[in-house]
């Protein structure tokens, strides 16, 4: 995951001493179902326009909605993972507005009885773990897409009816950076739980931001604007920072903030107010008479609870506490579930003698530097690693028990990464086992001292800087297999005798 | 009178099954009658002459090969034009949908096709089912076969008139506030609104989703029983469809015994608003039934007077939502002036496509759902709806069925009713049944001195259609109209 | 609140996406006012302890399995469109900014 982009406007930090931003996000997440929320046509990105429709998607007269069980399970999964209260009976409502991408003239959504309320999500700002409160998570259907063609717009309804959850945070994010981190946390969490692919470029994760500012120390919230259309991670922070600054400038010059919806234009790096007519909406919500109350019964809760993995936040802490992993490494390890699962599998595969408190540290090092480096170079995901978690564990064990040196370890890694072979077998077959046998090493040391008698004499005469030379000669003679520590000890003894 | 065309549906089906008539003969007889008489009645918006003949020939061919045929093989059935039919135009009697042919069949249409019924055509109605006279059709009114200067009732007026006139063996109607029962009463036919959820709404063009229900309109109670049996039952495409098993209504329909049946007479349905001629027919009906052994119990449904405002609030609110989809973009009427904006296209298309009554109901419903008004109107009406339902629950703890007039008057003259409120009052006896989700049956029980049919309404417990049908059978046997059918003159070519 | 104002009628028409001529609007105002008048009876009913009835028959939502069925062919999906391009419905440009 990319790091936090630098603050674009140098003026921002200074004015923030005086002004306090208050930010809330509404995040739409597409649920990973095969079919639509309320009808059976398929869901796919990039299909030919209007090729994934059915009578309900088109809003044909006489059609009726039937809700998708999978969508409910995925939404409940997110609710449980965010410690939300899950309503045993929630309700679908109709939200009315006229827009060409909304075929029925209303969106089936949830209003006063949403599926989930009062949850929280772990956000890692840097390596600080904080909880952001979620007001609600509700189910709804997506709209279609329109594209401009001169004086007309073309409508593609493939996306209409795709199931979404809308996650609404409490208005308590204090900076654009926190907002951006929150988006990353949602992205990580829904991917972690296999609720959504959450690819922002495909519109599977979208964000609207409610932004206001007030003078520090003031209780009353300022007038807020709603920023729509923030469709990439990069722009979440940028768009919000831009809006914070825009509002501060207006207020500092004696102006008033208009309560309006603004569209973020990523190309120009600016936002535009949407037409005020669109603002005059009264959505006329009412319970959808076609859909009886949505019941989350024991069967659905059981299915969700039975498949819920440990979440990134607790893992972030456990890796540090129990496995000796550094905060930075822990943050990286929990950035995506396959990486964390790989890590845990490798830790579990280590020999039982490995010291528990630190058994993860070396694995994390090898995983995050060597393995990820190699995979990145090959443009491969962790799931495609030619080196299995057990092999990585084996490699770490071989180094820690002295069978091979760390230096040989890198060679072994490279060979086994390329061949997929087990490190132990490779070490055996290539005779790379470290020489830790005193008698064997002494024989080689004697040989070196004979061959390098002059240097030995110099050393003994006080040129102690030559010590490394002797160790190097042993390494050279053994092809690097000599146990470095033992070699040093024996060499020192031999030179002093 | 063309003999075949006034046979009951059951008898028509029997004749085809035993070879007493071919499907082609049945279809030709009905088409001849439609061609000769419907120009005066205007029951149909579309007659599928070629399709009906082709389907009939297929059935006859299958029969001659010895293939098994469905229970409605060869029987011509008409469909109210708010029910979608694949390949036959469906307009809901609105300009908005002029020229639209649905790409799918309603669930009820699928079931009729599976039973080998002949779908002879689409029937006139009030636009989107909104009305009580079939005068609100974009294609002009249907006339009552008993008196062509009068309305047939509505909104399923074309369907009722077609059954009375012998244009089809039966019709499929829809009932949101009385739209099956009231026109059945005014045209002297049998009309059944089943329990909400009993018949799938998949393919029923929604007017008010929590009230709409599809049901049979027939010439006999037995026909209604058979047709209900074939169209009822669970449909996974309708989230409000009931899963309960469907009884064999027709075979369980014992012949007209009412001895011991407890029939409630709610005081509120026999008050001032009833036309004396209707009242007289009902009084006679009650005494005939009492003689036959029925036990009558007077009772009260105290919230009845609130049913009308409650109904119009809820129905219009749901309608305003359901009719949002008509925007001239994906199908239907579009008005696009040169240089028009998107909003212009919406407004122009909707303003030109909808008739006055539809606009009035959309406006009323939009009003009731506005932020700040919702609690005082829509939510309040839902609460009163619960009270109306409770009245019925209490009544059905005492009695088996309720008997009331179906409508306060017999058929009135075309153009006679001028204000919306006056028209709405005509539904005053039928709409509580929809609010409570109950089954209701209208059975013809007599004629006024002016020779206009009068129906009695039977209301029953949820899913207790069988008791209604049994009681209706008793009414039918003891209170038959005389003459039974309107005289529209002879038709040449009809057998 | 039984008597609607002309302004309210125009607000409602705006929400409902209907254009009413001045004459239609006035007729509508009078008719709606009369209908609303009949609805004032509801306000007098004590419903403080009544749960709103949203469905005619009480039931829980049944769910469908997440199974894909064939889509409508594009030709059928677009077949009834009053205005279309080769593969899309066409409308006057959707203006989303000022
Ligand atoms: Mg929102
Ligand atoms: Zn949303």
PDB file of C-alpha atoms and ligand atoms in Angstrom, chain A residues 26-28 95 107 109 138 140 166 168 208 210 226 228 283 285, ligand 1:
ATOM      1  CA  UNK A  26     -19.531   8.039   3.363  1.00  0.00           C
ATOM      2  CA  UNK A  27     -17.896   5.090   1.721  1.00  0.00           C
ATOM      3  CA  UNK A  28     -19.564   2.853  -0.814  1.00  0.00           C
ATOM      4  CA  UNK A  95     -35.034   6.773  -1.921  1.00  0.00           C
ATOM      5  CA  UNK A 107     -32.912   3.519  -5.195  1.00  0.00           C
ATOM      6  CA  UNK A 109     -31.582   1.556   0.199  1.00  0.00           C
ATOM      7  CA  UNK A 138     -26.464  -0.051   5.284  1.00  0.00           C
ATOM      8  CA  UNK A 140     -28.316  -0.524  -1.086  1.00  0.00           C
ATOM      9  CA  UNK A 166     -22.587   2.360   2.473  1.00  0.00           C
ATOM     10  CA  UNK A 168     -20.914   6.193   7.278  1.00  0.00           C
ATOM     11  CA  UNK A 208     -17.871  11.035  -0.458  1.00  0.00           C
ATOM     12  CA  UNK A 210     -18.412  15.765   4.469  1.00  0.00           C
ATOM     13  CA  UNK A 226     -20.220  17.299   0.670  1.00  0.00           C
ATOM     14  CA  UNK A 228     -18.458  13.725  -4.216  1.00  0.00           C
ATOM     15  CA  UNK A 283     -35.882  11.887  -1.233  1.00  0.00           C
ATOM     16  CA  UNK A 285     -38.028   7.779   1.828  1.00  0.00           C
TER      17      UNK A 285
HETATM   18 MG1  LIG D   1     -25.092   8.978   1.063  1.00  0.00          MG
END
